[in-house]
Coordinates of C-alpha atoms and ligand atoms in Angstrom, one line a residue:
X26 CA 115.0 107.3 77.9
X27 CA 117.0 104.3 79.0
X28 CA 115.4 100.9 79.2
X29 CA 116.9 98.7 81.9
X30 CA 116.2 95.4 80.1
X31 CA 116.8 94.3 76.6
X32 CA 113.2 94.6 75.4
X33 CA 113.7 92.4 72.4
X34 CA 115.1 89.6 74.4
X35 CA 112.3 89.7 76.9
X36 CA 109.5 89.9 74.3
X37 CA 107.2 92.7 73.6
X38 CA 105.1 92.4 76.8
X39 CA 106.5 94.0 79.9
X40 CA 107.1 91.4 82.6
X41 CA 104.6 91.4 85.5
X42 CA 105.8 91.9 89.1
X43 CA 105.4 88.8 91.1
X44 CA 105.5 88.5 94.9
X45 CA 105.7 85.4 97.1
X46 CA 103.9 85.6 100.5
X47 CA 105.3 83.1 103.0
X48 CA 105.3 82.5 106.7
X49 CA 105.1 79.7 109.2
X50 CA 101.9 77.8 110.0
X51 CA 99.5 80.1 111.8
X52 CA 101.8 83.1 111.4
X53 CA 98.9 85.1 109.9
X54 CA 99.3 84.9 106.1
X55 CA 95.6 84.3 105.5
X56 CA 94.7 87.2 107.8
X57 CA 97.0 89.5 106.0
X58 CA 95.7 88.3 102.6
X59 CA 92.2 88.9 103.8
X60 CA 93.0 92.5 104.4
X61 CA 95.0 92.9 101.2
X62 CA 92.4 91.6 98.8
X63 CA 90.0 94.3 100.2
X64 CA 92.6 97.0 99.7
X65 CA 91.9 99.2 96.6
X66 CA 95.6 99.3 96.0
X67 CA 95.4 95.6 95.0
X68 CA 92.7 96.2 92.4
X69 CA 95.2 95.2 89.8
X70 CA 96.4 92.0 91.5
X71 CA 95.9 88.4 90.8
X72 CA 96.2 86.5 94.1
X73 CA 97.1 82.8 94.0
X74 CA 95.8 81.5 97.3
X75 CA 95.4 78.1 98.8
X76 CA 91.6 78.1 99.4
X77 CA 88.8 80.5 98.8
X78 CA 87.1 79.4 102.0
X79 CA 89.9 80.7 104.3
X80 CA 89.5 84.3 103.0
X81 CA 85.7 84.5 103.2
X82 CA 85.1 86.2 99.9
X83 CA 81.3 85.8 99.6
X84 CA 80.3 89.4 99.9
X85 CA 83.1 90.6 97.8
X86 CA 82.5 88.2 94.9
X87 CA 81.5 89.8 91.6
X88 CA 81.7 87.0 89.2
X89 CA 83.4 83.7 88.8
X90 CA 85.8 83.9 85.8
X91 CA 86.2 80.2 85.5
X92 CA 86.8 77.3 87.8
X93 CA 89.1 78.4 90.6
X94 CA 89.2 82.1 89.5
X95 CA 86.9 84.8 90.9
X96 CA 86.8 88.5 90.4
X97 CA 86.2 90.6 93.5
X98 CA 84.3 93.9 93.7
X99 CA 87.6 95.5 94.8
X100 CA 89.1 94.5 91.4
X101 CA 91.4 91.9 92.9
X102 CA 91.4 88.5 91.2
X103 CA 91.5 85.5 93.5
X104 CA 92.7 82.2 92.1
X105 CA 93.3 78.8 93.7
X106 CA 96.1 76.8 92.3
X107 CA 94.7 74.0 90.1
X108 CA 97.2 71.3 89.2
X109 CA 100.6 72.7 89.5
X110 CA 101.8 76.3 89.8
X111 CA 103.1 76.4 86.2
X112 CA 99.7 75.4 84.8
X113 CA 97.9 77.9 87.0
X114 CA 100.2 80.8 86.0
X115 CA 100.0 79.8 82.3
X116 CA 96.2 79.8 82.5
X117 CA 96.2 83.2 84.2
X118 CA 98.5 84.6 81.5
X119 CA 96.3 83.2 78.8
X120 CA 93.2 84.7 80.4
X121 CA 94.9 88.0 80.6
X122 CA 96.3 87.9 77.1
X123 CA 92.9 87.1 75.7
X124 CA 91.3 89.9 77.6
X125 CA 89.1 87.7 79.9
X126 CA 90.8 89.2 83.0
X127 CA 93.0 92.2 83.8
X128 CA 95.8 92.3 86.3
X129 CA 99.2 93.9 86.6
X130 CA 100.7 92.0 89.5
X131 CA 100.7 88.5 90.9
X132 CA 101.0 87.4 94.5
X133 CA 101.5 83.8 95.4
X134 CA 100.7 82.4 98.8
X135 CA 102.9 79.5 99.7
X136 CA 101.5 76.3 101.1
X137 CA 102.7 73.5 103.3
X138 CA 106.1 74.1 104.8
X139 CA 106.0 77.5 103.1
X140 CA 109.5 77.3 101.5
X141 CA 109.6 80.1 99.0
X142 CA 112.6 78.7 97.1
X143 CA 110.7 76.1 95.0
X144 CA 108.3 78.7 93.8
X145 CA 111.1 81.1 92.8
X146 CA 112.9 78.2 91.1
X147 CA 109.8 77.2 89.2
X148 CA 109.6 80.7 87.6
X149 CA 113.3 81.2 87.2
X150 CA 113.9 78.1 85.2
X151 CA 110.8 78.2 83.1
X152 CA 111.6 79.6 79.7
X153 CA 108.3 81.3 79.2
X154 CA 107.4 82.3 82.8
X155 CA 110.8 83.9 83.3
X156 CA 110.0 86.2 80.4
X157 CA 106.5 87.1 81.6
X158 CA 107.3 87.7 85.3
X159 CA 109.9 89.6 87.2
X160 CA 110.4 88.8 90.9
X161 CA 109.2 91.7 93.0
X162 CA 110.0 90.1 96.3
X163 CA 109.5 87.6 99.0
X164 CA 107.3 88.7 101.9
X165 CA 107.7 86.7 105.0
X166 CA 105.1 86.9 107.8
X167 CA 106.4 86.3 111.4
X168 CA 104.2 86.1 114.5
X169 CA 105.1 88.7 117.2
X170 CA 104.1 86.4 120.1
X171 CA 105.2 83.0 118.9
X172 CA 107.7 84.0 116.3
X173 CA 110.8 83.6 118.5
X174 CA 109.8 80.1 119.6
X175 CA 109.1 79.2 116.0
X176 CA 112.5 80.4 114.9
X177 CA 114.1 78.4 117.8
X178 CA 112.3 75.2 116.9
X179 CA 112.2 75.3 113.1
X180 CA 115.2 75.9 110.8
X181 CA 112.7 76.3 107.9
X182 CA 111.2 79.4 109.6
X183 CA 114.7 80.9 109.9
X184 CA 115.3 80.2 106.3
X185 CA 112.0 82.0 105.3
X186 CA 113.0 85.0 107.3
X187 CA 116.5 85.0 105.8
X188 CA 115.2 84.8 102.2
X189 CA 112.7 87.7 102.6
X190 CA 112.7 91.1 100.9
X191 CA 110.1 92.3 103.4
X192 CA 109.3 91.0 106.9
X193 CA 105.9 91.5 108.4
X194 CA 105.4 91.0 112.1
X195 CA 101.8 90.0 112.8
X196 CA 99.7 90.0 116.0
X197 CA 101.4 93.2 117.3
X198 CA 98.0 94.0 118.8
X199 CA 98.7 91.3 121.4
X200 CA 101.7 93.1 122.8
X201 CA 100.0 94.3 125.9
X202 CA 102.7 93.9 128.6
X203 CA 106.2 95.4 128.9
X204 CA 107.5 91.9 128.8
X205 CA 105.8 91.2 125.5
X206 CA 107.0 94.5 124.1
X207 CA 110.6 93.6 125.1
X208 CA 110.2 90.2 123.5
X209 CA 109.0 91.9 120.4
X210 CA 111.9 94.2 120.3
X211 CA 114.3 91.2 120.6
X212 CA 112.4 89.5 117.8
X213 CA 112.8 92.5 115.5
X214 CA 116.5 92.7 116.3
X215 CA 116.9 89.0 115.7
X216 CA 115.1 89.3 112.3
X217 CA 117.3 92.3 111.4
X218 CA 120.4 90.3 112.2
X219 CA 119.3 87.4 110.1
X220 CA 118.3 89.6 107.2
X221 CA 119.6 93.2 107.5
X222 CA 118.3 94.4 104.1
X223 CA 114.7 93.4 104.6
X224 CA 112.6 96.1 106.2
X225 CA 110.7 94.6 109.2
X226 CA 107.2 96.0 109.3
X227 CA 104.6 95.6 112.1
X228 CA 101.5 94.3 110.5
X229 CA 99.6 97.6 110.8
X230 CA 102.3 99.2 108.6
X231 CA 102.2 96.3 106.1
X232 CA 100.4 98.3 103.4
X233 CA 100.8 97.6 99.7
X234 CA 103.0 100.6 99.1
X235 CA 105.6 99.1 101.6
X236 CA 105.1 95.4 100.7
X237 CA 105.5 95.7 96.9
X238 CA 108.0 97.4 94.7
X239 CA 111.1 95.8 96.1
X240 CA 112.3 94.3 92.8
X241 CA 115.1 95.6 90.7
X242 CA 112.9 97.4 88.2
X243 CA 111.4 100.6 89.4
X244 CA 108.2 101.2 87.4
X245 CA 108.1 104.8 88.4
X246 CA 111.3 105.7 86.6
X247 CA 111.3 102.7 84.2
X248 CA 114.9 102.0 85.2
X249 CA 116.7 99.5 87.4
X250 CA 117.0 100.7 91.0
X251 CA 120.0 98.7 91.9
X252 CA 120.8 100.6 95.1
X253 CA 117.4 100.0 96.6
X254 CA 117.3 96.4 95.4
X255 CA 120.7 95.4 96.7
X256 CA 120.5 97.5 99.9
X257 CA 124.1 96.7 100.3
X258 CA 124.5 99.4 102.9
X259 CA 122.3 97.5 105.3
X260 CA 125.0 94.8 105.6
X261 CA 127.6 95.4 108.2
X262 CA 131.2 95.6 107.1
X263 CA 133.1 92.5 108.1
X264 CA 135.9 92.9 110.6
X265 CA 139.2 91.2 110.3
X266 CA 137.8 87.9 111.6
X267 CA 134.9 87.9 109.1
X268 CA 132.3 88.7 111.8
X269 CA 129.7 91.1 110.7
X270 CA 128.8 94.0 113.0
X271 CA 125.1 94.4 112.6
X272 CA 123.9 97.9 113.1
X273 CA 120.3 97.8 114.0
X274 CA 117.9 100.1 112.3
X275 CA 115.5 99.9 115.2
X276 CA 115.7 101.7 118.4
X277 CA 113.9 99.9 121.2
X278 CA 113.9 101.4 124.6
X279 CA 115.1 99.2 127.4
X280 CA 116.2 96.6 125.0
X281 CA 119.4 94.6 125.7
X282 CA 121.0 94.0 122.3
X283 CA 123.2 91.1 123.2
X284 CA 120.8 89.3 125.5
X285 CA 123.4 89.5 128.2
X286 CA 122.5 91.1 131.5
X287 CA 118.8 90.5 132.0
X288 CA 118.7 86.8 131.9
X289 CA 114.9 86.7 132.2
X290 CA 112.6 84.8 130.0
X291 CA 109.8 87.0 128.9
X292 CA 106.5 85.5 127.8
X293 CA 106.9 83.2 124.8
X294 CA 110.4 84.4 124.1
X295 CA 112.8 82.6 126.3
X296 CA 115.6 83.1 123.9
X297 CA 119.2 84.2 124.6
X298 CA 121.3 85.6 121.9
X299 CA 124.6 84.0 121.4
X300 CA 124.4 81.4 124.1
X301 CA 123.1 78.4 122.3
X302 CA 125.5 76.8 119.8
X303 CA 122.6 75.1 118.1
X304 CA 120.7 78.2 117.5
X305 CA 119.4 78.0 113.9
X306 CA 120.1 81.7 113.4
X307 CA 123.8 81.2 114.0
X308 CA 124.0 79.1 110.8
X309 CA 122.9 82.1 108.7
X310 CA 125.4 84.7 107.5
X311 CA 124.5 87.9 105.5
X312 CA 127.3 89.8 104.0
X313 CA 128.5 91.7 100.9
X314 CA 131.5 91.3 98.5
X315 CA 132.6 94.2 96.5
X316 CA 135.5 95.2 94.2
X317 CA 136.6 97.9 91.9
X318 CA 138.1 95.6 89.5
X319 CA 136.4 94.4 86.4
X320 CA 136.1 90.6 86.4
X321 CA 136.5 88.6 83.1
X322 CA 133.1 87.0 82.3
X323 CA 134.6 83.5 82.2
X324 CA 136.1 84.0 85.7
X325 CA 132.9 85.3 87.1
X326 CA 130.9 82.4 85.5
X327 CA 133.3 80.0 87.1
X328 CA 133.0 81.7 90.5
X329 CA 129.2 81.5 90.3
X330 CA 129.3 77.9 89.1
X331 CA 131.6 76.9 91.9
X332 CA 129.3 78.6 94.4
X333 CA 126.3 76.9 92.9
X334 CA 127.7 73.4 92.6
X335 CA 129.5 73.3 95.9
X336 CA 127.3 75.4 98.1
X337 CA 124.0 75.4 96.2
X338 CA 121.4 74.5 98.8
X339 CA 123.1 76.7 101.4
X340 CA 123.1 79.8 99.2
X341 CA 119.8 81.2 100.3
X342 CA 119.9 84.4 98.3
X343 CA 122.5 86.0 96.1
X344 CA 122.0 89.4 94.4
X345 CA 124.5 91.5 92.7
X346 CA 125.7 93.9 90.1
X347 CA 128.9 93.0 88.3
X348 CA 131.5 94.9 86.3
X349 CA 132.7 92.5 83.6
X350 CA 136.1 93.2 82.0
X351 CA 134.6 92.7 78.5
X352 CA 131.9 95.4 79.0
X353 CA 132.7 97.4 82.0
X354 CA 130.2 100.1 81.1
X355 CA 127.2 97.8 80.9
X356 CA 127.0 96.0 84.2
X357 CA 125.4 92.6 84.7
X358 CA 122.7 92.1 87.3
X359 CA 122.5 88.6 88.8
X360 CA 120.1 87.0 91.2
X361 CA 120.2 83.5 92.6
X362 CA 118.1 81.5 95.0
X363 CA 120.0 78.4 96.2
X364 CA 121.4 76.6 93.1
X365 CA 119.1 78.3 90.7
X366 CA 120.0 81.6 89.0
X367 CA 117.8 83.9 87.1
X368 CA 119.1 84.6 83.6
X369 CA 121.6 87.5 84.1
X370 CA 120.2 90.9 83.0
X371 CA 122.6 93.3 81.3
X372 CA 121.9 97.0 82.0
X373 CA 122.8 99.5 79.3
X374 CA 124.7 101.6 81.8
X375 CA 125.5 101.9 85.5
X376 CA 122.5 103.2 87.3
X377 CA 124.5 105.6 89.5
X378 CA 128.0 106.7 90.4
X379 CA 128.9 103.5 92.2
X380 CA 130.6 101.4 89.5
X381 CA 131.9 98.6 91.7
X382 CA 130.9 95.0 91.5
X383 CA 128.7 94.4 94.6
X384 CA 127.3 91.1 95.7
X385 CA 125.1 90.5 98.6
X386 CA 124.8 87.0 100.0
X387 CA 122.7 85.3 102.6
X388 CA 124.1 81.8 103.2
X389 CA 123.6 79.0 105.7
X390 CA 126.4 76.9 107.1
X391 CA 129.1 78.4 104.8
X392 CA 132.0 80.3 106.3
X393 CA 132.0 83.8 105.0
X394 CA 135.8 83.7 104.8
X395 CA 135.6 80.7 102.4
X396 CA 133.5 82.7 99.9
X397 CA 135.7 85.8 100.3
X398 CA 138.7 83.7 99.5
X399 CA 137.0 82.1 96.5
X400 CA 136.0 85.5 95.2
X401 CA 139.5 86.9 95.7
X402 CA 140.9 84.0 93.9
X403 CA 138.8 84.8 90.8
X404 CA 139.6 88.5 90.6
X405 CA 141.7 89.5 87.8
X406 CA 144.2 91.5 89.9
X407 CA 145.5 88.3 91.4
X408 CA 146.6 87.3 88.0
X409 CA 145.7 84.2 86.0
X410 CA 148.7 82.3 87.3
X411 CA 147.9 82.6 90.9
X412 CA 148.3 79.1 92.2
X413 CA 145.0 78.8 94.0
X414 CA 143.0 80.0 91.1
X415 CA 144.7 77.5 88.8
X416 CA 144.1 74.8 91.4
X417 CA 140.4 75.7 91.5
X418 CA 140.1 75.6 87.7
X419 CA 142.1 72.4 87.3
X420 CA 140.4 70.5 90.1
X421 CA 138.7 67.6 88.3
X422 CA 136.4 67.1 91.2
X423 CA 134.7 70.5 90.6
X424 CA 132.0 70.1 88.0
X425 CA 132.1 73.0 85.7
X426 CA 129.6 73.5 83.0
X427 CA 129.1 77.1 82.6
X428 CA 126.1 79.1 83.8
X429 CA 123.2 77.6 82.0
X430 CA 120.4 79.5 83.8
Ligands
GTP6 N1 95.4 89.1 117.4 C1 95.8 88.8 116.2 N2 95.5 87.6 115.7 C2 95.9 87.3 114.5 C3 96.6 88.2 113.7 N3 96.9 87.6 112.5 C4 96.4 86.4 112.6 N4 95.8 86.2 113.8 C5 95.2 84.9 114.2 O1 96.2 83.9 114.2 C6 95.6 82.7 113.7 C7 96.3 82.2 112.5 O2 96.2 83.2 111.5 P1 96.1 82.8 109.9 O3 96.0 84.1 109.2 O4 95.1 81.7 109.7 O5 97.6 82.2 109.7 P2 98.2 81.5 108.4 O6 99.6 81.8 108.4 O7 97.4 81.8 107.2 O8 98.0 80.0 108.9 P3 98.1 78.7 107.9 O9 97.3 79.0 106.7 O10 97.4 77.7 108.8 O11 99.5 78.5 107.7 C8 94.1 83.0 113.5 O12 93.4 82.6 114.6 C9 94.1 84.5 113.3 O13 92.9 85.0 113.7 C10 96.8 89.6 114.2 O14 97.4 90.4 113.6 N5 96.4 89.8 115.5

């Protein structure tokens, strides 16, 4: 049997899947959590929530485990964050390791502006937590009725949707008129354009089986499921001008894909695709890079370091599998959230017949063409003497330091 991860390097304990639940104020996170904690499928879950009061746990409560941690009759463990996230996660792990509680998965509800990135960073850069957890996914909740207006008004909401592995559209029960249905269809298309690889689930389909299990590691087969994790096929191939053609996985009757033609404002969604130069969505690009060539490790490190140092905050999500020239049969899996990268994981072998380097990127305010050029410049086939690569490496203004995370 093949193990996807180097077990020794990760310690003897299998890392626990961790999900981050995010969504704009009032989008319906608490309502979704409320349903999830009651679901027998979450019996094995520790939920880090903002407040017990919001969820109304009284009749589910079995026993308080300690301050801020309660065990529910459904088997779900509910915890409020005490102090910082690191302390709370460390305490939970200690409780688990000492047999005081049992759980096999963690879900963290975001607070405040609900930016999932700082939570992911906290875990990715923590030397112990990064060994004990593996990121399962970011779940972003969007309101069916107010979602479009929220996306129009708040770039943070667009960022949350762009970073998600799963999108959940709440309040679909309120879609009681054809106008609202049409607006909902436009919202789904808009979310799909922002984040083509994330399935967009109406809340009544947001069951645990579809919310969880989006990470690299597939517990069922105990191997890395790179194809599902990258979902590179969901990204449209770029045309000669670098514009992606998004193929929509959703078929909505009567829906006008480009927003041209109807010109009506429906309900809360008075949004026109492609007409407003300030539209936050237009700052987001989702695309893939791929190559057959094996890349020397040092060149690939430099490529990532350049992306990180120059474009860090705008690199919302980067996932990939990489064929390194030194070990072309043992691909490297990489994952970055803004300027922070998870320690790369080396697989013992390619998971399937596709042995190309494939990177999927979701970026904000970076021209896709610039990243394509940069990538091309670092590929071995262009030769080490190619002027632009040399120029990049020699540029004293570019801070190189190797990939330290
Ligand atoms: N009709 C309907 N109302 C919903 C649904 N989900 C949430 N709501 C309502 O929307 C409001 C906000 O929902 P919450 O679950 O509190 O949203 P939240 O994202 O947790 O909000 P904050 O914690 O304030 O950020 C509440 O009044 C809910 O009852 C839904 O699926 N259908």
